[in-house]
Structure formats: C-alpha cells, structure tokens
Coordinates of C-alpha atoms and ligand atoms in Angstrom, one line a residue:
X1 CA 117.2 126.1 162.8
X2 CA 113.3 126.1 163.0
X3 CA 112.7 123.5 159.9
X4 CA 109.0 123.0 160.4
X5 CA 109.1 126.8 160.5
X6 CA 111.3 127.5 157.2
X7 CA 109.0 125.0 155.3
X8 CA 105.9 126.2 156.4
X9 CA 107.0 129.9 155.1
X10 CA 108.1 127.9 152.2
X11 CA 104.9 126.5 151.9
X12 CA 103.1 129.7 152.0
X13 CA 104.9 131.2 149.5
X14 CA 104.9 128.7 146.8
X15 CA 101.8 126.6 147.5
X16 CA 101.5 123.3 145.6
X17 CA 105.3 123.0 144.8
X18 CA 105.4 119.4 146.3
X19 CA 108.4 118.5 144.4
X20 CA 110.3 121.8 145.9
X21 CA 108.9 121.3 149.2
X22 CA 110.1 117.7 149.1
X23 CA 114.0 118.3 148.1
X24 CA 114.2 121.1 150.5
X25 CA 112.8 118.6 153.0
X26 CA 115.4 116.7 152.7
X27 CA 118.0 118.6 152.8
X28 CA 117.2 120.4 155.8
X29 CA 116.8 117.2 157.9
X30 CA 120.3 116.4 156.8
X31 CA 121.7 119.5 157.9
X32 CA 120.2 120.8 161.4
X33 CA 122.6 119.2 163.3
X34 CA 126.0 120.5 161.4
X35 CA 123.9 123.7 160.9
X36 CA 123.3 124.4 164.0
X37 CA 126.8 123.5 165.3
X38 CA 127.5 126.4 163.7
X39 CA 126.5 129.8 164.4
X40 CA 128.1 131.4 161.6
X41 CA 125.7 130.0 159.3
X42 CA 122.7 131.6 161.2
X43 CA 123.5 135.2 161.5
X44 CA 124.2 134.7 157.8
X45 CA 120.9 133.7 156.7
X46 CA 122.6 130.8 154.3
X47 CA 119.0 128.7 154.8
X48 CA 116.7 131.8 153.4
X49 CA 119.5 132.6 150.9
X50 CA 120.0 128.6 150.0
X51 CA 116.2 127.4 149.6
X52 CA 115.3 130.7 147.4
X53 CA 116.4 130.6 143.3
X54 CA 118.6 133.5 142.6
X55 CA 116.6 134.2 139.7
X56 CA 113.7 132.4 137.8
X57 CA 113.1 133.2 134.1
X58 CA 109.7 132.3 132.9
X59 CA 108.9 132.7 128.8
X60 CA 106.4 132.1 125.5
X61 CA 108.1 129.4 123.3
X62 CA 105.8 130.2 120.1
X63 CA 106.6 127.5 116.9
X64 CA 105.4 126.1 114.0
X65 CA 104.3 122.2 112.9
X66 CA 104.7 120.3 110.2
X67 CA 101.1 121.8 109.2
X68 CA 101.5 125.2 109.7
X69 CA 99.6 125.4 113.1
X70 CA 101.2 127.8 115.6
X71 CA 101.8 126.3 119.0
X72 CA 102.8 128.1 122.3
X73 CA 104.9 126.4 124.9
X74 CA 105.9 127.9 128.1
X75 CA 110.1 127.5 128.9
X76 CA 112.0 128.9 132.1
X77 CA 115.6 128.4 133.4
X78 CA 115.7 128.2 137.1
X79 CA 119.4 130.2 138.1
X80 CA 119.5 129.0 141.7
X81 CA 122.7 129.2 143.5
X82 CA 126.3 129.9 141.6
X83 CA 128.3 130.5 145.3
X84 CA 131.0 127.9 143.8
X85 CA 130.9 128.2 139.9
X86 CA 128.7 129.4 136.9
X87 CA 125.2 127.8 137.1
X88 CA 125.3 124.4 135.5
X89 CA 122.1 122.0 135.0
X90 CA 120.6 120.0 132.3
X91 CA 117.2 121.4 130.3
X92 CA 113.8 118.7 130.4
X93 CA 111.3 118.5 127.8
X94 CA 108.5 116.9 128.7
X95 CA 104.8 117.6 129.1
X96 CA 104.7 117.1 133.0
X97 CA 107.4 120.1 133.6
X98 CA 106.6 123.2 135.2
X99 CA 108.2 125.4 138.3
X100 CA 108.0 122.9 141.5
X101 CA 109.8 120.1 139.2
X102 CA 112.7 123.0 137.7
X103 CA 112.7 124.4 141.4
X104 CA 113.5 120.8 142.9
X105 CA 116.0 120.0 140.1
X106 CA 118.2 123.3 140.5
X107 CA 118.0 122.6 144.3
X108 CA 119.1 119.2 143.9
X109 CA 121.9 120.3 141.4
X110 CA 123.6 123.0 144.0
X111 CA 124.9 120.4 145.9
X112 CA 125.0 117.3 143.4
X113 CA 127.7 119.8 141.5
X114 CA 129.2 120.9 144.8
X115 CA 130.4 116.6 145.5
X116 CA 131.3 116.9 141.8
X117 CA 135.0 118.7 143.3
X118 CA 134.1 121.1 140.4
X119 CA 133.2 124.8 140.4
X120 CA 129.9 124.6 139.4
X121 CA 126.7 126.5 140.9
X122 CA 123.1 124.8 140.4
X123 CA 120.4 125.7 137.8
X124 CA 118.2 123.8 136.0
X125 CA 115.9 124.5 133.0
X126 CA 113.0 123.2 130.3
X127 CA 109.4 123.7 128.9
X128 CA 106.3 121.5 129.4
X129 CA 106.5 120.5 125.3
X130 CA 105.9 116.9 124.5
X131 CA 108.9 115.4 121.8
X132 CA 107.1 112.1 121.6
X133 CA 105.4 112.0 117.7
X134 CA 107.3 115.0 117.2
X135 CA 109.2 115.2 113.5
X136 CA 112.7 116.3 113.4
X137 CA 112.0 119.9 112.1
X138 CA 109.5 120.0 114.3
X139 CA 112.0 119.6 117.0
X140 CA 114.4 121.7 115.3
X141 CA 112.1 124.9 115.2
X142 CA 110.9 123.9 119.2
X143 CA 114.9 124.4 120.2
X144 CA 115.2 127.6 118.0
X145 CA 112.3 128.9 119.7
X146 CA 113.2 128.2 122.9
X147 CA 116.9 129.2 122.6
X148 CA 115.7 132.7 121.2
X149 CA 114.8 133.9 124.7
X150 CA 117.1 131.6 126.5
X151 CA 120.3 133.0 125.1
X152 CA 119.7 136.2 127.0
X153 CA 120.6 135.2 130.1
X154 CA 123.4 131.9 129.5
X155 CA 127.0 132.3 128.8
X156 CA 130.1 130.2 129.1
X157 CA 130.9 131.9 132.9
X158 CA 127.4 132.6 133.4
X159 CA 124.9 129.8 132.8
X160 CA 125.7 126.9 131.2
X161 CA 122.7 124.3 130.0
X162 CA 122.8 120.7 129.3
X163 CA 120.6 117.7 128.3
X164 CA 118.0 116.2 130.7
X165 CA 114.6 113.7 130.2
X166 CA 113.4 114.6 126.4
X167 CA 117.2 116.9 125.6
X168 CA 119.5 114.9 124.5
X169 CA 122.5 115.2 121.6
X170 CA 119.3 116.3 118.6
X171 CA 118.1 118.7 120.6
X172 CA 121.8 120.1 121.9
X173 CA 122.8 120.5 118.4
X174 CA 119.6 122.7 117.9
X175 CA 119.8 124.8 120.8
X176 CA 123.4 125.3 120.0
X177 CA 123.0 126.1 116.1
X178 CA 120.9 128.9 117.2
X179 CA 123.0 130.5 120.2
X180 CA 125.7 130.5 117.8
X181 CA 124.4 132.5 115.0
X182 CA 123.0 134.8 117.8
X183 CA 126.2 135.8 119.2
X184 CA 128.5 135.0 116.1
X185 CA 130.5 132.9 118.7
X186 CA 131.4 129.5 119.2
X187 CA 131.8 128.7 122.7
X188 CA 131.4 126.2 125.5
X189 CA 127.7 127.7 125.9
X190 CA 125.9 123.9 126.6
X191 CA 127.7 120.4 127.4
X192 CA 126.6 117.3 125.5
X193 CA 127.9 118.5 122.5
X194 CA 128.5 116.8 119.2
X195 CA 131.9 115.1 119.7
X196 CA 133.2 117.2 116.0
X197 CA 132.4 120.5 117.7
X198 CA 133.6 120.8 121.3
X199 CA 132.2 117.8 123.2
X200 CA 133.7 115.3 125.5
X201 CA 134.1 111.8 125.2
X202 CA 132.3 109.6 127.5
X203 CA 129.3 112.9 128.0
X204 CA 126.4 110.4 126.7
X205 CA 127.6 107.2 129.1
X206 CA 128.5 109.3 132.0
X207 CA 126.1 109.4 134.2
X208 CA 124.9 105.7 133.6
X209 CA 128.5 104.6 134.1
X210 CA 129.1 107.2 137.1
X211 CA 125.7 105.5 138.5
X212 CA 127.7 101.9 138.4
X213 CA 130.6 103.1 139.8
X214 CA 128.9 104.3 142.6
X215 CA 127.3 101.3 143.5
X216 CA 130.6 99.3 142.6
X217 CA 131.8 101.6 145.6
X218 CA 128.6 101.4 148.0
X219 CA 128.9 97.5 147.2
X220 CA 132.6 97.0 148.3
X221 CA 132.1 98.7 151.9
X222 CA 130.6 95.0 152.2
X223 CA 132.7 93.1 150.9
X224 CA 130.9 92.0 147.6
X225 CA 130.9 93.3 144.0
X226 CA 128.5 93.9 141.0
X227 CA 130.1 90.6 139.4
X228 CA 126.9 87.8 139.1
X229 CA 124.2 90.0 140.4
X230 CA 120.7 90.4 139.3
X231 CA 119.8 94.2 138.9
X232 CA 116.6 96.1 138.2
X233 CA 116.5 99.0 136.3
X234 CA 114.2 101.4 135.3
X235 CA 113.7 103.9 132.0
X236 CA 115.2 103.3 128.7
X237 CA 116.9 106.7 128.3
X238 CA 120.0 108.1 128.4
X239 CA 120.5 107.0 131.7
X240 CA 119.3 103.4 131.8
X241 CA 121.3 103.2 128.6
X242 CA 124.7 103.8 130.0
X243 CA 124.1 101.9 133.5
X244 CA 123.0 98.8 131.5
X245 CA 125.6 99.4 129.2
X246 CA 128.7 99.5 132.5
X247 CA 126.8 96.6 133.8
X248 CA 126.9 94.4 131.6
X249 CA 130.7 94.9 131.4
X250 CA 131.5 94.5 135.0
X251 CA 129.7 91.3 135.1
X252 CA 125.8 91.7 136.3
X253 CA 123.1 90.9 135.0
X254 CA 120.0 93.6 133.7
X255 CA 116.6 92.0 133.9
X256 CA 114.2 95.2 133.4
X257 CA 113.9 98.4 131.8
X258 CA 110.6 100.3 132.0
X259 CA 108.7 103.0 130.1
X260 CA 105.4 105.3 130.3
X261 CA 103.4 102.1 129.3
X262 CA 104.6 99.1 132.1
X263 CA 108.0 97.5 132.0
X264 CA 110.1 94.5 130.5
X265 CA 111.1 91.5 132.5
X266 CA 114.0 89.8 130.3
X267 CA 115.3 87.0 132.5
X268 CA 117.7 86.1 130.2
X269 CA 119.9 89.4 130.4
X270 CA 119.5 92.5 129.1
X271 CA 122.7 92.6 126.8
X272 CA 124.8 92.8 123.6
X273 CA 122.2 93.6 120.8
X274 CA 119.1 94.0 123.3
X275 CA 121.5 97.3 124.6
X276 CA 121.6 98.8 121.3
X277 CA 118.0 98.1 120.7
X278 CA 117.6 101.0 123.3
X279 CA 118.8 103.4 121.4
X280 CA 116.8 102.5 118.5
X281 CA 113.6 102.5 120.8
X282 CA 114.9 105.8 122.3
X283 CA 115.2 107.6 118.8
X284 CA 111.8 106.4 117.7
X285 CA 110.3 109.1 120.2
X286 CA 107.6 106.7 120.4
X287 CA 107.4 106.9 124.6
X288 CA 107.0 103.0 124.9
X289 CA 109.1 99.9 125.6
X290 CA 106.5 97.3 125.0
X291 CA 108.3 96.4 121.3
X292 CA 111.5 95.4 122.8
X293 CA 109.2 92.3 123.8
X294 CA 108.3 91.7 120.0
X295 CA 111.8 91.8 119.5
X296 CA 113.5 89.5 121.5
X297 CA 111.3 86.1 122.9
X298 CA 112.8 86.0 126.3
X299 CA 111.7 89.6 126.7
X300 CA 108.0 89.5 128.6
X301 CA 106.0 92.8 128.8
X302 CA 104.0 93.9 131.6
X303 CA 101.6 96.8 131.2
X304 CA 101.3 99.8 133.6
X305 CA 103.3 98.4 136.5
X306 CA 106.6 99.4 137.6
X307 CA 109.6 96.7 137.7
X308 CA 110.1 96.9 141.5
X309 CA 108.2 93.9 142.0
X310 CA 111.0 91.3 140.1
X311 CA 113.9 89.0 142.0
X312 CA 116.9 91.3 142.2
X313 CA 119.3 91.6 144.0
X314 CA 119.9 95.7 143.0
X315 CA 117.5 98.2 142.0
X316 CA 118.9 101.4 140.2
X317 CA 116.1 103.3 138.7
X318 CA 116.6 105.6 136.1
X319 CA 113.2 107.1 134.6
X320 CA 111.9 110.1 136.7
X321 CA 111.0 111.7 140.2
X322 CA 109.0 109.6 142.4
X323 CA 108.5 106.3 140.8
X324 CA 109.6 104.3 143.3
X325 CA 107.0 104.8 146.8
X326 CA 106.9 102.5 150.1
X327 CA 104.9 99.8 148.5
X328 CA 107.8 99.5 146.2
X329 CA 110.2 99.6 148.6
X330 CA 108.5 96.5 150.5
X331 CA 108.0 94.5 147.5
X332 CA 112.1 94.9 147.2
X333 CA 112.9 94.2 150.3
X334 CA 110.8 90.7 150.2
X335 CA 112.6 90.3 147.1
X336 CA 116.1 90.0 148.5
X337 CA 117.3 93.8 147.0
X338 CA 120.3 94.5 149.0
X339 CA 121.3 98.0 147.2
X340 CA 119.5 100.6 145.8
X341 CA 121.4 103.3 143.7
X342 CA 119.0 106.3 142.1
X343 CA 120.3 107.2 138.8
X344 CA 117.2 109.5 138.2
X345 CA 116.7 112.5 140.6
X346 CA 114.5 111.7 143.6
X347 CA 112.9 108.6 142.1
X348 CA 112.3 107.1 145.4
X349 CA 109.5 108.2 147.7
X350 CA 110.4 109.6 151.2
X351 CA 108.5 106.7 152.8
X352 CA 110.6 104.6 150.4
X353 CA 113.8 105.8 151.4
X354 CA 112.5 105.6 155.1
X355 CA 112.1 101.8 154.4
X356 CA 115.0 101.0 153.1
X357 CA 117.0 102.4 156.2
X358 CA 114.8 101.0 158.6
X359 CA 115.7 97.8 156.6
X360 CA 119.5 98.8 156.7
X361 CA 119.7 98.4 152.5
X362 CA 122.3 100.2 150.8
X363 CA 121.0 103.5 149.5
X364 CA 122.7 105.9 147.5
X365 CA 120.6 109.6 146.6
X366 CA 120.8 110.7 142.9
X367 CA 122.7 113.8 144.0
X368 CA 125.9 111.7 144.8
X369 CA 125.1 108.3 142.3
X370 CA 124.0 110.5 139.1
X371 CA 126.7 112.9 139.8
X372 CA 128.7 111.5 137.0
X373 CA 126.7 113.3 134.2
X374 CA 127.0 116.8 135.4
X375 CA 131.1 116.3 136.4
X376 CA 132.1 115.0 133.0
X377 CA 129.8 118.0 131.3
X378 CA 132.5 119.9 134.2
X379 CA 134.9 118.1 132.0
X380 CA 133.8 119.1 129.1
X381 CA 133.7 122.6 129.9
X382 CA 137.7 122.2 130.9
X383 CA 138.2 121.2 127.7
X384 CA 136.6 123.6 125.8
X385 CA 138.3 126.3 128.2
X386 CA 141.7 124.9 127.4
X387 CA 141.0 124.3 123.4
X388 CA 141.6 120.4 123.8
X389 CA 140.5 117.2 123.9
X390 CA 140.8 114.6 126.2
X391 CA 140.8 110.5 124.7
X392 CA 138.2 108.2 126.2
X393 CA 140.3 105.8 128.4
X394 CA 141.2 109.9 130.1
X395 CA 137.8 111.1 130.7
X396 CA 136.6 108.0 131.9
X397 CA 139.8 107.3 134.9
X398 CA 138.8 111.8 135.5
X399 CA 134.9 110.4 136.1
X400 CA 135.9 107.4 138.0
X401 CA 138.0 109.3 140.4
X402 CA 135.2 111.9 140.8
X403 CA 132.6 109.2 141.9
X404 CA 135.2 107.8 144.1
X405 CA 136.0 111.1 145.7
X406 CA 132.1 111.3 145.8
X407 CA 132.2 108.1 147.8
X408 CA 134.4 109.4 149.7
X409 CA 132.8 112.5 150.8
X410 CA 129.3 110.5 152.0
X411 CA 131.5 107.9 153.9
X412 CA 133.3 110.5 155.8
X413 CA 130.1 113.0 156.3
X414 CA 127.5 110.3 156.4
X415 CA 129.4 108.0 159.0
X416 CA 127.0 106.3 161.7
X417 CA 128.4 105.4 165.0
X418 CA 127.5 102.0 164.6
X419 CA 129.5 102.2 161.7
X420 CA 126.8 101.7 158.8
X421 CA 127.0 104.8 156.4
X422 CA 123.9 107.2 155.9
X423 CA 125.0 108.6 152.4
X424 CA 121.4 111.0 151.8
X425 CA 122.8 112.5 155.0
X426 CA 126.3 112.3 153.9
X427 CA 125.7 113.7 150.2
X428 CA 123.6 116.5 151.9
X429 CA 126.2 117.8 154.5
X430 CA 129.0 117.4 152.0
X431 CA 127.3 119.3 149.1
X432 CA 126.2 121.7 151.8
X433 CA 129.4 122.9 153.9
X434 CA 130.9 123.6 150.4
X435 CA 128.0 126.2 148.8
X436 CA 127.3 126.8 152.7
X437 CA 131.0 128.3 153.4
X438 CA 131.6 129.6 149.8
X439 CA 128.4 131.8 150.5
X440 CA 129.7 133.3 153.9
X441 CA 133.2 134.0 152.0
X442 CA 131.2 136.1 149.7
X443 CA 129.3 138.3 152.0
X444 CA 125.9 138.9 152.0
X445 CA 124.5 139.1 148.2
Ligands
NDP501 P1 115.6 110.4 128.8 O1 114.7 111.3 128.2 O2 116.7 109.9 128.0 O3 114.9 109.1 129.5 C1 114.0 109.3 130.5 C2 113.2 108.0 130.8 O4 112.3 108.2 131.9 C3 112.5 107.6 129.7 O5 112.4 106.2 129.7 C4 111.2 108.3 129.9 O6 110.1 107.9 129.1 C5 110.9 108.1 131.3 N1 110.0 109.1 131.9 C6 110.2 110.4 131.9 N2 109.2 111.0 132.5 C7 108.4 110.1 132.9 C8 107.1 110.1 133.6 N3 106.6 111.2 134.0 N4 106.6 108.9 133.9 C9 107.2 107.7 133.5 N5 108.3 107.7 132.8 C10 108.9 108.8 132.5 O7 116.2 111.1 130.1 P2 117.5 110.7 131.0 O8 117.8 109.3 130.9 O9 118.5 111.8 130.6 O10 117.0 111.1 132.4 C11 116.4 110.1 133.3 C12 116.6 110.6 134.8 O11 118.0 110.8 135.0 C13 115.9 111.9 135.1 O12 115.5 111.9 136.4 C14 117.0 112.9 134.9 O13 116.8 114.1 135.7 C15 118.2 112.1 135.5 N6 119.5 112.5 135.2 C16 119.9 112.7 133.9 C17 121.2 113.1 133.6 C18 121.7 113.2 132.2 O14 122.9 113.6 132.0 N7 120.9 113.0 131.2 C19 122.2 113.3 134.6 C20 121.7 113.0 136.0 C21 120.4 112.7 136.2 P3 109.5 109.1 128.2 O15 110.4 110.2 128.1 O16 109.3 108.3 126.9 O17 108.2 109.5 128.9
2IT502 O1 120.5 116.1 136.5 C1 121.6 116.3 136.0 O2 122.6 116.3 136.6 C2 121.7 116.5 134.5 N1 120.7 116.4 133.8 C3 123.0 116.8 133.9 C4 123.3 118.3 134.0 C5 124.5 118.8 133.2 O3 124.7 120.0 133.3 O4 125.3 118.0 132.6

C-alpha cells in the first residue's frame, strides 16, 4: 500500500476535509502491515472502495420560527460502507457540522460497528442547525423538515439513523413522528426510541456505561480497578451523563465536566444529585455548564479552558472531535493520568495520542470504548425485528459482553511483542479484516 500516495489523492479530491483526512490517517497506518500481508486485498481495490462513501446525500432543510421567519438549513446522510449489515450511525445537530465531520464519523462508524459482533454497515448523518435557544416547536418543525427528505433513502434493512451531539430522545421522537405518517408504517426505522414505542432499555446510558466498561477492562490488564480513582471527564451530554453515572457506581470519583464555555472542577465528587443536575442543564439547551457552579458550593468554574489540566488519575472525554491536543496530553501526563478512554469520536489530537504511547498510558480509541451506544441501538433493532423486549438487567449483561468481546478483539489484534497492547491499532485491524473480507466475499460492487 502506497499511503502517502492514497491520501495525497484523497487530499486532492476533497481539499480541506481535515477531519476525513485525519480518520483515514489513522486507519491506514494501522493497517499497512496486515494489508499488505495480504495480496488479496490489493487486486481487490478494498482501500479505494473503503476510504470512498458509497453514497452522500446533500439537502435544503427549509422551516419556520416561533416568528414566522423562514430559515434554511443544509442536512446530508453520509451512506458509507454496509459490506456487513444495513448502514447504522447516529444524526448531529450542531452548527459546526458539515461534510469532512459526517465523512470522518461514517468512516469511523464502519469499523466501530464491525467490533460491535453485529451486522451493521457505517453511515452517519446531520445538518449544521444550532438547538441551543431553540423552543420545542421550533425543534419539532426542524426534525419534520429534515426527515421529509431524509426518509427517501432510510429503511429498517437499508439505513437506520440514531441520536448524536444535539439528537437525542426530543428529537428521535420528532424525526420518527414524521417517517411514520410518511410511510403509514411503524418500524425499527431509528434507535433511541421512546421506551413505549419500540426502544431498548439501557439505549440512553449505553455508550457512557460501555465507555466504563471499557476502561474497567483496559484497567485490569494491570492489575488495578476503577474502585478509588480520580477521573476527568469532559461534556455534559448524553455521553458524560452515563459515564459519570457507571462511575460513580463502581466506585471512582468524577471531578470535571466541561461545556462550550470552560469547565467545572468539583473536588468533592461529581455525584448523587450533582448527576441528575445534568440532565436538567442538558434540557435547558442553554450550551453552558457554568450554573452547575451556582448550584452546588464545592463546584468551581473555570472559563474557556479545557479540564485536562486537573489531578486525575483517568481522563475519558466525552464532548467532541479534537478537544484534547499534545499540550493536553502533557499537562496529563505531569498530572499522574494513567488511562485515557475516548468516549467522544476522535477527541484526542494525533500528537496527543502520539504522547500518550510514547508515555506508555493506557489508551483506548472511541471506535472500540464508545462502541457501547451503537451495539445496544444493534440491540434495539433485534428487538424490534423479533417484536420483544428485553428487561434492563438483560440488555445491560448483552452490552457488557459486547465491550468485553471488544476488549478482546484489540488485545488479540493490537498485541505488542513486549507485551503492552496498542488498542488504536488493535481496534483498526479488527474492525478492518471483518468489512475488509466481507467486501471480497461480495465481489466487486
Ligand atoms: P450531546 O449533544 O448530548 O453532548 C455533547 C457535548 O459536547 C455537550 O457537552 C456539547 O456542548 C459538547 N460539544 C459539542 N460540540 C462542541 C464543540 N464544537 N465545542 C465544545 N463542546 C462541544 O452529545 P453526545 O453526548 O451524544 O455526544 C458526545 C460525543 O460522543 C460526540 O463525539 C459523539 O459523536 C460521541 N458519541 C455519541 C454516542 C451516542 O450514542 N450519543 C455514541 C458514541 C459516541 P453543546 O452541544 O452544548 O455545544
Ligand atoms: O457515534 C456513534 O456511535 C453514535 N452516535 C451512535 C450511533 C447509533 O446508531 O446508535
């Protein structure tokens, strides 16, 4: 494999994609080796098939405010890649989205859902419009905009959306209101469903707690456990939500959460009430954590700064892409961080991630530590294909299996002759042979 080659064509062809360029990166460098170990995979152009979307749809999502002003937002679905199952990714909303960021997520998600064990292909979806200050109707006509063009190209074995940063239960309801009455048919069409109309259990923790579980795992490979240690985290969203939440119940202690506008340092714990204070901050699509510091007195604000920069002996951030770069990393590292665990997609820098294995800390990639989300929307989708649903205690043993099995799959693929484990190379390979040699079954298409 020429890699320098395949991204500068890359390159060319979609010119200021950074985020694209930089998961495909990755990727490659995980893969020459196995790749070119096997030649089957070259006469079968799986790179040029791989790092290209099957299909992109770009559209006008025209609504209406509160005042009667007309507003146009641009939405897309990115189908990229459904060798082992119908595409399956979430849907963002947020004002920073466009191609490179949707390209870089589906990419990401063809082989985050291939370590899921489940048949699901990669896609990814959203619009650049801004929730925060947003009223509920608002929202509500946003989702029926956007699902009026969507819905031409999703279906239960075809395409099926989720939530993502800005998407989450409100806005699945919405979206899947409106699918409904456009194809008079109630089917598993989205995951993250309303638990009284065909969702699962455990959808809204999952990928917090499958983030925990994760670095349960990583952490036992050493001999220690999450039981008495100090952990960073990042975002107060869905995600940060159910990895604080799985925290504080195996026995460590949550000292930050962070927003758009700087972070809180809470030395006294992030628990109990403080937990369900996030939600409440969450629904007030305000965009700001700085009141959780009015709330509770041992909770200290910090403006525009980044929570990398506190004792801790765990970082798992949980906001967005790239919020954690090689200054970061250092400032960690000084700190005494042993384990880092991304429960956001790509949240750490390259040059981070290069730190922390020069440094020999425990890194885990989003695609294998946020896994948990997309497998129990898997779940989900078993469910609604077999008209059933599954308790709590049920889903939850299914998810922590899969992140074991996950585990699993970067210990045996991401194995170091000196014994230490390199699980972004592991997750890669892994996720990789499966799409890889489900693609060469299928022929060339
Ligand atoms: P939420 O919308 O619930 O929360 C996202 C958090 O990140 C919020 O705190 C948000 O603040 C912050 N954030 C978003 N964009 C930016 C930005 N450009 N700069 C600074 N902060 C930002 O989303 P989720 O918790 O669902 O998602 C968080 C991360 O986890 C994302 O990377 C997502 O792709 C990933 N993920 C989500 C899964 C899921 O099932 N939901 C599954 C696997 C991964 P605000 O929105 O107020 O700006
Ligand atoms: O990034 C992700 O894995 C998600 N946002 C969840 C996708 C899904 O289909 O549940």
């Amino acid at each position: 494999m020429d890699l320098e080659k395949i991204m500068i064509d890359l390159e060319k062809h979609y010119p200021g994609e950074t985020e694209y360029h930089q998961a495909v990166r990755e990727v490659l460098e995980s893969i020459v080796d196995v790749y070119n170990q096997n030649p089957h995979f070259e006469s079968s152009g799986i790179i040029e098939r791989l790092i290209e979307p099957d299909r992109v749809l770009s559209f006008k999502v025209p609504w209406v405010d509160d005042e009667g002003r007309v507003h146009v937002n641009r939405g897309y679905r990115v189908q990229f890649n459904n060798a082992i199952g119908p595409y399956k990714g979430g849907l963002r909303f947020h004002p920073s989205v466009n191609l490179s960021i949707l390209k870089f997520l589906g990419f990401e998600q063809i082989f985050k859902n291939a370590l899921t064990t489940l048949p699901m292909g990669g896609g990814k979806g959203g619009s650049d419009f801004q929730p925060k200050g947003k009223s509920d109707k608002e929202i509500m006509r946003f989702c029926q905009a956007f699902m009026l063009e969507l819905w031409k190209i999703i279906g239960p074995e075809t395409d099926v959306p989720a939530g993502d940063i800005g998407v989450g239960a409100r806005e699945i309801g919405y979206l899947y209101g409106m699918y409904k009455k456009l194809t008079h048919e109630h089917t598993g069409i989205l995951t993250g469903k309303g638990l009284n109309w065909g969702g699962s259990l455990i959808r809204p923790e999952a990928t917090g707690f499958g983030v925990v579980y994760f670095t349960g795992e990583m952490l036992a490979t050493k001999g220690l456990s999450l039981e008495g240690k100090t952990v960073a985290v990042s975002g107060f969203g869905n995600v940060a939500w159910g990895a604080v939440t799985k925290l504080n119940e195996l026995g460590a202690k949550v000292v930050t959460l962070s927003g758009p506008d700087g972070y809180i340092y809470d030395e006294a714990g992030i628990s109990g009430e403080k937990i369900k204070y996030m939600l409440e901050l969450r629904a007030s699509n305000e965009d700001v954590v700085q009141p959780f510091a009015n709330e509770f007195s041992s909770a200290v604000f910090i403006r525009d700064k980044h929570p990398w920069e506190v004792k801790c002996d765990i970082a798992i951030p949980c906001a967005t892409q790239n919020e954690l770069d090689a200054d970061d990393a250092s400032k960690l590292i000084n700190n005494g961080c042993a384990c880092v665990c991304e429960g956001a997609n790509m949240p750490c820098t390259p040059e981070a991630i290069e730190i922390f294995r020069k440094n020999k800390i425990l890194f885990a990639p989003g695609k294998a530590a946020n896994a948990g989300g997309v497998a129990t929307s898997g779940l989900e989708m078993s469910q609604n294909s077999m008209k059933i649903m599954w308790t709590r205690e049920e889903v939850d043993v299914r998810l922590h299996q899969i992140m074991s099995a996950i585990h699993k799959s970067c210990v045996k693929n991401g194995m170091k002759p000196n014994g230490e484990v390199d699980y972004v190379k592991g997750a890669n390979i892994a996720g990789f042979l499966k799409v890889a040699n489900a693609m060469i079954d299928q022929g060339i298409v």
